[in-house]
Each structure stands twice: as structure tokens, then as C-alpha cells.
Amino acid sequence: MTSYQPWRDIKLPETLNIAILADDGYIKPTPPIKRGVELVKDALIKAGHDVIEWDPQEHFRLQEIISEFFVSDGGKHVLSVTEKTGEPLFPYMENYGTSKEVGVSALWDLHAERTALAKKFLDRWMATSSITKNGKPIDCIIAPTTPFPGNPLDKWGDYVGYTSVFNAVDYSVGVIPVTRANKELDPEEKGYTPRNASDKYTYENYNAEESDGGSVCVQIACRKSEDEKVIELMKVISKLIDYKP
């Protein structure tokens, strides 16, 4: 017997409580992404919505855990598909060909840690009711989808932490375009000191001229099984931004 949840009609409150994650503290978004998030934030504030900042306390470890989940089978299932094409794995996916299978005990430990972090994440989400103006928790988190706009494949990097954290906690997420990279508005940041090797790669491979016209998107994350709410929020924010691709 198939169990499913029917699609629900969602009515959003007139004033939304929105948390903005502009930077996860590990990889700094490149200039066009930073501008895109600010554009959304400013539009929400101008429309009268309550906007607060989201503290990414659990994000780094959650993205580490989900990365371990991805290759917990030693990469066998992904390799069984990719090898049929005869194409080599691109740099980000090289670990699918080199990882070792994780034992059951270790995998159970990872699941237990993930569950504990997901509970902490949810507790902090609900605790935002203490700082919102109407005393209710946030409706969603708005964050970059990636730290860069549409980069060439060979400059994609190795970081998916902005999206994988929501995979780890199994939340509902939608992505919308909000603007395009502009070489005049989004020049390379001079004198930036990278936080780590991945951050260094991201900034060394951002080129304003090359990225000009690349899509700038944000993601809208709601809690587990709130797909309908995500769709309604996407409509609201898209209307506020009024972006025509």
C-alpha cells in the first residue's frame, strides 16, 4: 500500500518572518551572489516583512556528514551509471572513484550525529520566535544556492555546502533566479584573504568578465514536508523581485 501526503493549499501570513543566510562562514559568496542576496533582503524589508539573520552553527558539520553519506557505498552506485558513458569523473566527483565503503557501525554513528544536529537545527529554527516581531518562528531561510554564478565546468570547485546542509536535515527547498552577474557591478574583490583552500579556489576562479551574464539564484528553505509553502514563498519573492530572465 502506497502512503502519501496530499497536496495542501497554503495561505501565507501577510507579514513573513524571513531569516537570511548571506554567508555560511566557510566559503564567502562571490560579488554577484552577495549582491543577489542583498537585493532579495532589501526587497523583503521594503515590503514590510520581518527579516533577521540566520546563524549557520551546524552547517559545516552537516555538509561534511552528507558528503560522507554520498560515498558511503564507496561510490559504487554512481560509478555504475557514470562508467556506462565512458566519460571521466569531473574533479568534484573524483572521490566517487577513490572512496572506500563505510562500515555499518560507522554509518550508524553518522546517522545518529546527523539526527542530533538536525534536532538542534530545528530547535534554533523554532527559537527564532523569541526575536521576531510577531513572536512566531521564521517561515523560511533564504540563502545563496552556490557561492558563485554560472561558472565553467572546470572552475566549479568542490563546495556544495550551501545546498547540502538542507539535504542533510531533509528540508523542502526551492531555487529562483533573482538577477544576473554584471561585470560592472560585480568586480573581483581585491585583497581578500581566503578562509581555506576551497575558499581560495572559489575566489581565484571568479572572473567578472567571464561570469558576466551568469545566473544569480537564491534558495528558499522551509522545514521538512513544507513543499507547498516553498512554492508559495517562491511566488511572493519572485513578484517582489520582478526579475525577467
PDB file of C-alpha atoms in Angstrom:
ATOM      1  CA  MET A   1       0.000   0.000   0.000  1.00  0.00           C
ATOM      2  CA  THR A   2       1.386   3.389  -1.025  1.00  0.00           C
ATOM      3  CA  SER A   3       1.363   6.090   1.615  1.00  0.00           C
ATOM      4  CA  TYR A   4       1.415   9.693   0.504  1.00  0.00           C
ATOM      5  CA  GLN A   5       0.518  13.154   1.709  1.00  0.00           C
ATOM      6  CA  PRO A   6      -1.995  15.008  -0.462  1.00  0.00           C
ATOM      7  CA  TRP A   7      -1.099  18.439  -1.798  1.00  0.00           C
ATOM      8  CA  ARG A   8      -2.243  21.167   0.585  1.00  0.00           C
ATOM      9  CA  ASP A   9      -3.439  24.714  -0.036  1.00  0.00           C
ATOM     10  CA  ILE A  10      -1.221  27.077   1.941  1.00  0.00           C
ATOM     11  CA  LYS A  11      -2.148  30.617   2.937  1.00  0.00           C
ATOM     12  CA  LEU A  12       0.898  32.628   3.897  1.00  0.00           C
ATOM     13  CA  PRO A  13       0.710  35.300   6.590  1.00  0.00           C
ATOM     14  CA  GLU A  14       0.584  38.885   5.347  1.00  0.00           C
ATOM     15  CA  THR A  15       3.869  39.617   7.092  1.00  0.00           C
ATOM     16  CA  LEU A  16       6.524  36.958   6.678  1.00  0.00           C
ATOM     17  CA  ASN A  17       9.326  36.123   9.069  1.00  0.00           C
ATOM     18  CA  ILE A  18      12.433  35.554   6.962  1.00  0.00           C
ATOM     19  CA  ALA A  19      15.930  34.532   8.010  1.00  0.00           C
ATOM     20  CA  ILE A  20      18.753  35.499   5.666  1.00  0.00           C
ATOM     21  CA  LEU A  21      21.938  33.462   5.432  1.00  0.00           C
ATOM     22  CA  ALA A  22      24.295  35.712   3.480  1.00  0.00           C
ATOM     23  CA  ASP A  23      27.500  33.810   4.290  1.00  0.00           C
ATOM     24  CA  ASP A  24      27.935  30.372   5.873  1.00  0.00           C
ATOM     25  CA  GLY A  25      31.299  31.291   7.353  1.00  0.00           C
ATOM     26  CA  TYR A  26      33.234  28.730   5.305  1.00  0.00           C
ATOM     27  CA  ILE A  27      33.002  29.875   1.693  1.00  0.00           C
ATOM     28  CA  LYS A  28      32.337  33.558   1.084  1.00  0.00           C
ATOM     29  CA  PRO A  29      29.884  34.187  -1.772  1.00  0.00           C
ATOM     30  CA  THR A  30      31.409  35.933  -4.769  1.00  0.00           C
ATOM     31  CA  PRO A  31      30.311  39.532  -5.531  1.00  0.00           C
ATOM     32  CA  PRO A  32      27.312  38.750  -7.808  1.00  0.00           C
ATOM     33  CA  ILE A  33      25.891  36.246  -5.320  1.00  0.00           C
ATOM     34  CA  LYS A  34      26.367  38.670  -2.446  1.00  0.00           C
ATOM     35  CA  ARG A  35      24.552  41.354  -4.456  1.00  0.00           C
ATOM     36  CA  GLY A  36      21.722  38.942  -5.301  1.00  0.00           C
ATOM     37  CA  VAL A  37      21.095  38.073  -1.654  1.00  0.00           C
ATOM     38  CA  GLU A  38      21.170  41.756  -0.690  1.00  0.00           C
ATOM     39  CA  LEU A  39      18.690  42.513  -3.472  1.00  0.00           C
ATOM     40  CA  VAL A  40      16.233  39.981  -2.030  1.00  0.00           C
ATOM     41  CA  LYS A  41      16.801  41.146   1.533  1.00  0.00           C
ATOM     42  CA  ASP A  42      16.204  44.806   0.640  1.00  0.00           C
ATOM     43  CA  ALA A  43      13.027  43.946  -1.290  1.00  0.00           C
ATOM     44  CA  LEU A  44      11.628  41.975   1.649  1.00  0.00           C
ATOM     45  CA  ILE A  45      12.352  44.767   4.129  1.00  0.00           C
ATOM     46  CA  LYS A  46      10.858  47.387   1.808  1.00  0.00           C
ATOM     47  CA  ALA A  47       7.692  45.263   1.546  1.00  0.00           C
ATOM     48  CA  GLY A  48       7.367  45.241   5.340  1.00  0.00           C
ATOM     49  CA  HIS A  49       8.427  41.690   6.109  1.00  0.00           C
ATOM     50  CA  ASP A  50      10.405  40.852   9.255  1.00  0.00           C
ATOM     51  CA  VAL A  51      13.961  39.951   8.282  1.00  0.00           C
ATOM     52  CA  ILE A  52      16.559  38.508  10.660  1.00  0.00           C
ATOM     53  CA  GLU A  53      19.949  36.862  10.216  1.00  0.00           C
ATOM     54  CA  TRP A  54      20.472  33.101  10.376  1.00  0.00           C
ATOM     55  CA  ASP A  55      23.477  31.814  12.314  1.00  0.00           C
ATOM     56  CA  PRO A  56      24.903  28.753  10.470  1.00  0.00           C
ATOM     57  CA  GLN A  57      26.091  26.956  13.603  1.00  0.00           C
ATOM     58  CA  GLU A  58      25.535  23.373  12.419  1.00  0.00           C
ATOM     59  CA  HIS A  59      26.083  23.934   8.705  1.00  0.00           C
ATOM     60  CA  PHE A  60      29.717  22.949   8.283  1.00  0.00           C
ATOM     61  CA  ARG A  61      29.439  19.622  10.095  1.00  0.00           C
ATOM     62  CA  LEU A  62      26.141  18.789   8.414  1.00  0.00           C
ATOM     63  CA  GLN A  63      27.653  19.290   4.970  1.00  0.00           C
ATOM     64  CA  GLU A  64      30.601  17.101   5.996  1.00  0.00           C
ATOM     65  CA  ILE A  65      28.238  14.337   7.099  1.00  0.00           C
ATOM     66  CA  ILE A  66      26.101  14.437   3.946  1.00  0.00           C
ATOM     67  CA  SER A  67      29.284  14.310   1.858  1.00  0.00           C
ATOM     68  CA  GLU A  68      30.239  11.111   3.699  1.00  0.00           C
ATOM     69  CA  PHE A  69      26.739   9.733   3.055  1.00  0.00           C
ATOM     70  CA  PHE A  70      27.134  10.397  -0.676  1.00  0.00           C
ATOM     71  CA  VAL A  71      30.076   7.988  -0.939  1.00  0.00           C
ATOM     72  CA  SER A  72      29.231   5.647   1.934  1.00  0.00           C
ATOM     73  CA  ASP A  73      28.883   2.800  -0.585  1.00  0.00           C
ATOM     74  CA  GLY A  74      32.364   3.557  -1.896  1.00  0.00           C
ATOM     75  CA  GLY A  75      30.808   5.404  -4.817  1.00  0.00           C
ATOM     76  CA  LYS A  76      29.682   2.134  -6.423  1.00  0.00           C
ATOM     77  CA  HIS A  77      26.137   3.094  -7.377  1.00  0.00           C
ATOM     78  CA  VAL A  78      27.128   6.392  -9.007  1.00  0.00           C
ATOM     79  CA  LEU A  79      30.064   4.752 -10.761  1.00  0.00           C
ATOM     80  CA  SER A  80      27.799   2.039 -12.169  1.00  0.00           C
ATOM     81  CA  VAL A  81      25.929   4.779 -14.033  1.00  0.00           C
ATOM     82  CA  THR A  82      28.776   7.110 -14.992  1.00  0.00           C
ATOM     83  CA  GLU A  83      31.053   4.352 -16.275  1.00  0.00           C
ATOM     84  CA  LYS A  84      28.466   3.456 -18.924  1.00  0.00           C
ATOM     85  CA  THR A  85      29.139   6.785 -20.643  1.00  0.00           C
ATOM     86  CA  GLY A  86      32.895   6.296 -20.812  1.00  0.00           C
ATOM     87  CA  GLU A  87      33.400   9.853 -19.610  1.00  0.00           C
ATOM     88  CA  PRO A  88      35.870  10.625 -16.797  1.00  0.00           C
ATOM     89  CA  LEU A  89      34.612  11.962 -13.491  1.00  0.00           C
ATOM     90  CA  PHE A  90      34.990  15.715 -13.261  1.00  0.00           C
ATOM     91  CA  PRO A  91      37.145  16.959 -10.327  1.00  0.00           C
ATOM     92  CA  TYR A  92      34.331  17.397  -7.789  1.00  0.00           C
ATOM     93  CA  MET A  93      33.265  13.763  -8.261  1.00  0.00           C
ATOM     94  CA  GLU A  94      36.700  12.142  -8.224  1.00  0.00           C
ATOM     95  CA  ASN A  95      36.071  10.799  -4.728  1.00  0.00           C
ATOM     96  CA  TYR A  96      33.371   8.516  -6.152  1.00  0.00           C
ATOM     97  CA  GLY A  97      36.198   6.579  -7.740  1.00  0.00           C
ATOM     98  CA  THR A  98      38.547   6.597  -4.734  1.00  0.00           C
ATOM     99  CA  SER A  99      36.357   6.311  -1.622  1.00  0.00           C
ATOM    100  CA  LYS A 100      36.139   3.191   0.489  1.00  0.00           C
ATOM    101  CA  GLU A 101      32.829   1.721   1.587  1.00  0.00           C
ATOM    102  CA  VAL A 102      31.790   2.799   5.088  1.00  0.00           C
ATOM    103  CA  GLY A 103      31.054   0.026   7.555  1.00  0.00           C
ATOM    104  CA  VAL A 104      27.593  -0.364   9.063  1.00  0.00           C
ATOM    105  CA  SER A 105      28.692   0.682  12.551  1.00  0.00           C
ATOM    106  CA  ALA A 106      30.344   3.868  11.296  1.00  0.00           C
ATOM    107  CA  LEU A 107      27.311   4.665   9.166  1.00  0.00           C
ATOM    108  CA  TRP A 108      25.011   4.266  12.158  1.00  0.00           C
ATOM    109  CA  ASP A 109      27.201   6.677  14.115  1.00  0.00           C
ATOM    110  CA  LEU A 110      26.980   9.228  11.306  1.00  0.00           C
ATOM    111  CA  HIS A 111      23.193   8.894  11.204  1.00  0.00           C
ATOM    112  CA  ALA A 112      22.991   9.393  14.957  1.00  0.00           C
ATOM    113  CA  GLU A 113      25.154  12.514  14.755  1.00  0.00           C
ATOM    114  CA  ARG A 114      23.110  13.848  11.835  1.00  0.00           C
ATOM    115  CA  THR A 115      19.869  13.306  13.784  1.00  0.00           C
ATOM    116  CA  ALA A 116      21.228  15.168  16.813  1.00  0.00           C
ATOM    117  CA  LEU A 117      22.363  18.094  14.665  1.00  0.00           C
ATOM    118  CA  ALA A 118      19.035  18.162  12.818  1.00  0.00           C
ATOM    119  CA  LYS A 119      17.246  18.395  16.179  1.00  0.00           C
ATOM    120  CA  LYS A 120      19.499  21.275  17.218  1.00  0.00           C
ATOM    121  CA  PHE A 121      18.857  22.958  13.864  1.00  0.00           C
ATOM    122  CA  LEU A 122      15.084  22.654  14.303  1.00  0.00           C
ATOM    123  CA  ASP A 123      15.256  23.880  17.908  1.00  0.00           C
ATOM    124  CA  ARG A 124      17.093  27.003  16.791  1.00  0.00           C
ATOM    125  CA  TRP A 125      14.585  27.498  13.964  1.00  0.00           C
ATOM    126  CA  MET A 126      11.676  27.405  16.417  1.00  0.00           C
ATOM    127  CA  ALA A 127      13.549  29.598  18.915  1.00  0.00           C
ATOM    128  CA  THR A 128      13.560  32.456  16.408  1.00  0.00           C
ATOM    129  CA  SER A 129      10.090  33.205  17.790  1.00  0.00           C
ATOM    130  CA  SER A 130      11.895  35.000  20.609  1.00  0.00           C
ATOM    131  CA  ILE A 131      13.363  37.598  18.227  1.00  0.00           C
ATOM    132  CA  THR A 132      10.700  38.063  15.559  1.00  0.00           C
ATOM    133  CA  LYS A 133       8.309  40.960  15.929  1.00  0.00           C
ATOM    134  CA  ASN A 134       5.161  38.816  15.998  1.00  0.00           C
ATOM    135  CA  GLY A 135       6.549  36.114  18.299  1.00  0.00           C
ATOM    136  CA  LYS A 136       6.328  33.391  15.667  1.00  0.00           C
ATOM    137  CA  PRO A 137       9.236  31.370  14.243  1.00  0.00           C
ATOM    138  CA  ILE A 138      10.680  32.072  10.811  1.00  0.00           C
ATOM    139  CA  ASP A 139       8.802  30.959   7.725  1.00  0.00           C
ATOM    140  CA  CYS A 140      11.968  30.194   5.778  1.00  0.00           C
ATOM    141  CA  ILE A 141      15.685  30.692   5.338  1.00  0.00           C
ATOM    142  CA  ILE A 142      16.893  32.453   2.207  1.00  0.00           C
ATOM    143  CA  ALA A 143      20.479  31.714   1.217  1.00  0.00           C
ATOM    144  CA  PRO A 144      22.813  31.516  -1.769  1.00  0.00           C
ATOM    145  CA  THR A 145      22.494  28.359  -3.826  1.00  0.00           C
ATOM    146  CA  THR A 146      26.223  28.351  -4.597  1.00  0.00           C
ATOM    147  CA  PRO A 147      28.997  30.819  -3.756  1.00  0.00           C
ATOM    148  CA  PHE A 148      29.420  31.700  -7.437  1.00  0.00           C
ATOM    149  CA  PRO A 149      27.281  32.378 -10.530  1.00  0.00           C
ATOM    150  CA  GLY A 150      27.316  30.104 -13.574  1.00  0.00           C
ATOM    151  CA  ASN A 151      30.978  29.093 -13.728  1.00  0.00           C
ATOM    152  CA  PRO A 152      32.550  26.948 -16.465  1.00  0.00           C
ATOM    153  CA  LEU A 153      32.729  23.239 -15.537  1.00  0.00           C
ATOM    154  CA  ASP A 154      36.478  23.343 -14.993  1.00  0.00           C
ATOM    155  CA  LYS A 155      36.072  26.163 -12.465  1.00  0.00           C
ATOM    156  CA  TRP A 156      33.203  24.717 -10.490  1.00  0.00           C
ATOM    157  CA  GLY A 157      35.157  23.955  -7.323  1.00  0.00           C
ATOM    158  CA  ASP A 158      34.385  21.371  -4.665  1.00  0.00           C
ATOM    159  CA  TYR A 159      31.871  23.004  -2.320  1.00  0.00           C
ATOM    160  CA  VAL A 160      28.132  22.311  -2.178  1.00  0.00           C
ATOM    161  CA  GLY A 161      27.650  23.267   1.471  1.00  0.00           C
ATOM    162  CA  TYR A 162      25.024  25.916   0.811  1.00  0.00           C
ATOM    163  CA  THR A 163      22.601  23.294  -0.530  1.00  0.00           C
ATOM    164  CA  SER A 164      23.788  20.051   1.067  1.00  0.00           C
ATOM    165  CA  VAL A 165      23.003  21.276   4.584  1.00  0.00           C
ATOM    166  CA  PHE A 166      19.308  21.223   3.668  1.00  0.00           C
ATOM    167  CA  ASN A 167      19.721  17.761   2.161  1.00  0.00           C
ATOM    168  CA  ALA A 168      21.179  16.672   5.481  1.00  0.00           C
ATOM    169  CA  VAL A 169      18.199  17.903   7.534  1.00  0.00           C
ATOM    170  CA  ASP A 170      15.723  16.820   4.805  1.00  0.00           C
ATOM    171  CA  TYR A 171      14.074  20.226   4.404  1.00  0.00           C
ATOM    172  CA  SER A 172      11.957  21.449   1.496  1.00  0.00           C
ATOM    173  CA  VAL A 173      13.805  23.857  -0.793  1.00  0.00           C
ATOM    174  CA  GLY A 174      13.150  25.803  -3.977  1.00  0.00           C
ATOM    175  CA  VAL A 175      15.537  27.857  -6.102  1.00  0.00           C
ATOM    176  CA  ILE A 176      14.717  31.035  -8.022  1.00  0.00           C
ATOM    177  CA  PRO A 177      16.821  33.335 -10.221  1.00  0.00           C
ATOM    178  CA  VAL A 178      16.959  36.926  -8.954  1.00  0.00           C
ATOM    179  CA  THR A 179      19.428  38.682 -11.271  1.00  0.00           C
ATOM    180  CA  ARG A 180      22.470  38.117 -13.471  1.00  0.00           C
ATOM    181  CA  ALA A 181      26.150  38.679 -12.821  1.00  0.00           C
ATOM    182  CA  ASN A 182      27.277  42.048 -14.109  1.00  0.00           C
ATOM    183  CA  LYS A 183      30.952  42.778 -14.738  1.00  0.00           C
ATOM    184  CA  GLU A 184      30.416  46.461 -13.897  1.00  0.00           C
ATOM    185  CA  LEU A 185      28.537  45.854 -10.658  1.00  0.00           C
ATOM    186  CA  ASP A 186      30.419  42.727  -9.536  1.00  0.00           C
ATOM    187  CA  PRO A 187      34.177  43.289  -9.928  1.00  0.00           C
ATOM    188  CA  GLU A 188      36.634  40.875  -8.337  1.00  0.00           C
ATOM    189  CA  GLU A 189      37.302  41.629  -4.675  1.00  0.00           C
ATOM    190  CA  LYS A 190      40.893  42.791  -4.289  1.00  0.00           C
ATOM    191  CA  GLY A 191      42.963  41.923  -1.235  1.00  0.00           C
ATOM    192  CA  TYR A 192      40.611  39.218   0.055  1.00  0.00           C
ATOM    193  CA  THR A 193      42.260  36.714   2.402  1.00  0.00           C
ATOM    194  CA  PRO A 194      40.710  33.262   1.820  1.00  0.00           C
ATOM    195  CA  ARG A 195      39.492  31.255   4.814  1.00  0.00           C
ATOM    196  CA  ASN A 196      40.575  27.861   3.492  1.00  0.00           C
ATOM    197  CA  ALA A 197      41.665  26.052   0.324  1.00  0.00           C
ATOM    198  CA  SER A 198      38.131  25.786  -1.098  1.00  0.00           C
ATOM    199  CA  ASP A 199      37.501  29.463  -0.459  1.00  0.00           C
ATOM    200  CA  LYS A 200      40.820  30.273  -2.148  1.00  0.00           C
ATOM    201  CA  TYR A 201      39.821  28.216  -5.195  1.00  0.00           C
ATOM    202  CA  THR A 202      36.444  29.952  -5.408  1.00  0.00           C
ATOM    203  CA  TYR A 203      37.946  33.430  -5.336  1.00  0.00           C
ATOM    204  CA  GLU A 204      40.861  32.684  -7.616  1.00  0.00           C
ATOM    205  CA  ASN A 205      38.457  31.307 -10.214  1.00  0.00           C
ATOM    206  CA  TYR A 206      35.903  34.103 -10.090  1.00  0.00           C
ATOM    207  CA  ASN A 207      36.323  36.337 -13.106  1.00  0.00           C
ATOM    208  CA  ALA A 208      33.857  39.206 -13.503  1.00  0.00           C
ATOM    209  CA  GLU A 209      34.302  39.344 -17.277  1.00  0.00           C
ATOM    210  CA  GLU A 210      33.890  35.596 -17.695  1.00  0.00           C
ATOM    211  CA  SER A 211      30.880  35.397 -15.345  1.00  0.00           C
ATOM    212  CA  ASP A 212      29.122  38.391 -16.885  1.00  0.00           C
ATOM    213  CA  GLY A 213      25.517  37.393 -17.567  1.00  0.00           C
ATOM    214  CA  GLY A 214      25.684  34.270 -15.423  1.00  0.00           C
ATOM    215  CA  SER A 215      22.573  33.397 -13.442  1.00  0.00           C
ATOM    216  CA  VAL A 216      22.385  34.522  -9.800  1.00  0.00           C
ATOM    217  CA  CYS A 217      19.946  32.451  -7.745  1.00  0.00           C
ATOM    218  CA  VAL A 218      18.855  32.097  -4.136  1.00  0.00           C
ATOM    219  CA  GLN A 219      17.278  29.155  -2.389  1.00  0.00           C
ATOM    220  CA  ILE A 220      14.223  29.283  -0.162  1.00  0.00           C
ATOM    221  CA  ALA A 221      14.307  26.636   2.550  1.00  0.00           C
ATOM    222  CA  CYS A 222      11.336  25.611   4.680  1.00  0.00           C
ATOM    223  CA  ARG A 223      11.009  22.771   7.153  1.00  0.00           C
ATOM    224  CA  LYS A 224      10.510  19.124   6.284  1.00  0.00           C
ATOM    225  CA  SER A 225       7.458  18.348   4.096  1.00  0.00           C
ATOM    226  CA  GLU A 226       6.630  22.023   3.548  1.00  0.00           C
ATOM    227  CA  ASP A 227       6.865  21.819  -0.240  1.00  0.00           C
ATOM    228  CA  GLU A 228       3.631  23.752  -0.766  1.00  0.00           C
ATOM    229  CA  LYS A 229       4.872  26.574   1.447  1.00  0.00           C
ATOM    230  CA  VAL A 230       8.109  26.770  -0.529  1.00  0.00           C
ATOM    231  CA  ILE A 231       6.120  27.163  -3.759  1.00  0.00           C
ATOM    232  CA  GLU A 232       4.014  29.974  -2.302  1.00  0.00           C
ATOM    233  CA  LEU A 233       7.091  31.758  -0.957  1.00  0.00           C
ATOM    234  CA  MET A 234       8.776  31.466  -4.350  1.00  0.00           C
ATOM    235  CA  LYS A 235       5.761  33.214  -5.885  1.00  0.00           C
ATOM    236  CA  VAL A 236       5.851  36.024  -3.319  1.00  0.00           C
ATOM    237  CA  ILE A 237       9.566  36.664  -3.629  1.00  0.00           C
ATOM    238  CA  SER A 238       9.580  36.392  -7.412  1.00  0.00           C
ATOM    239  CA  LYS A 239       6.853  39.026  -7.539  1.00  0.00           C
ATOM    240  CA  LEU A 240       8.806  41.324  -5.217  1.00  0.00           C
ATOM    241  CA  ILE A 241      11.979  40.989  -7.256  1.00  0.00           C
ATOM    242  CA  ASP A 242      10.122  41.176 -10.592  1.00  0.00           C
ATOM    243  CA  TYR A 243      13.132  39.653 -12.348  1.00  0.00           C
ATOM    244  CA  LYS A 244      12.721  38.863 -16.030  1.00  0.00           C
ATOM    245  CA  PRO A 245      15.353  36.267 -17.102  1.00  0.00           C
TER     246      PRO A 245
END
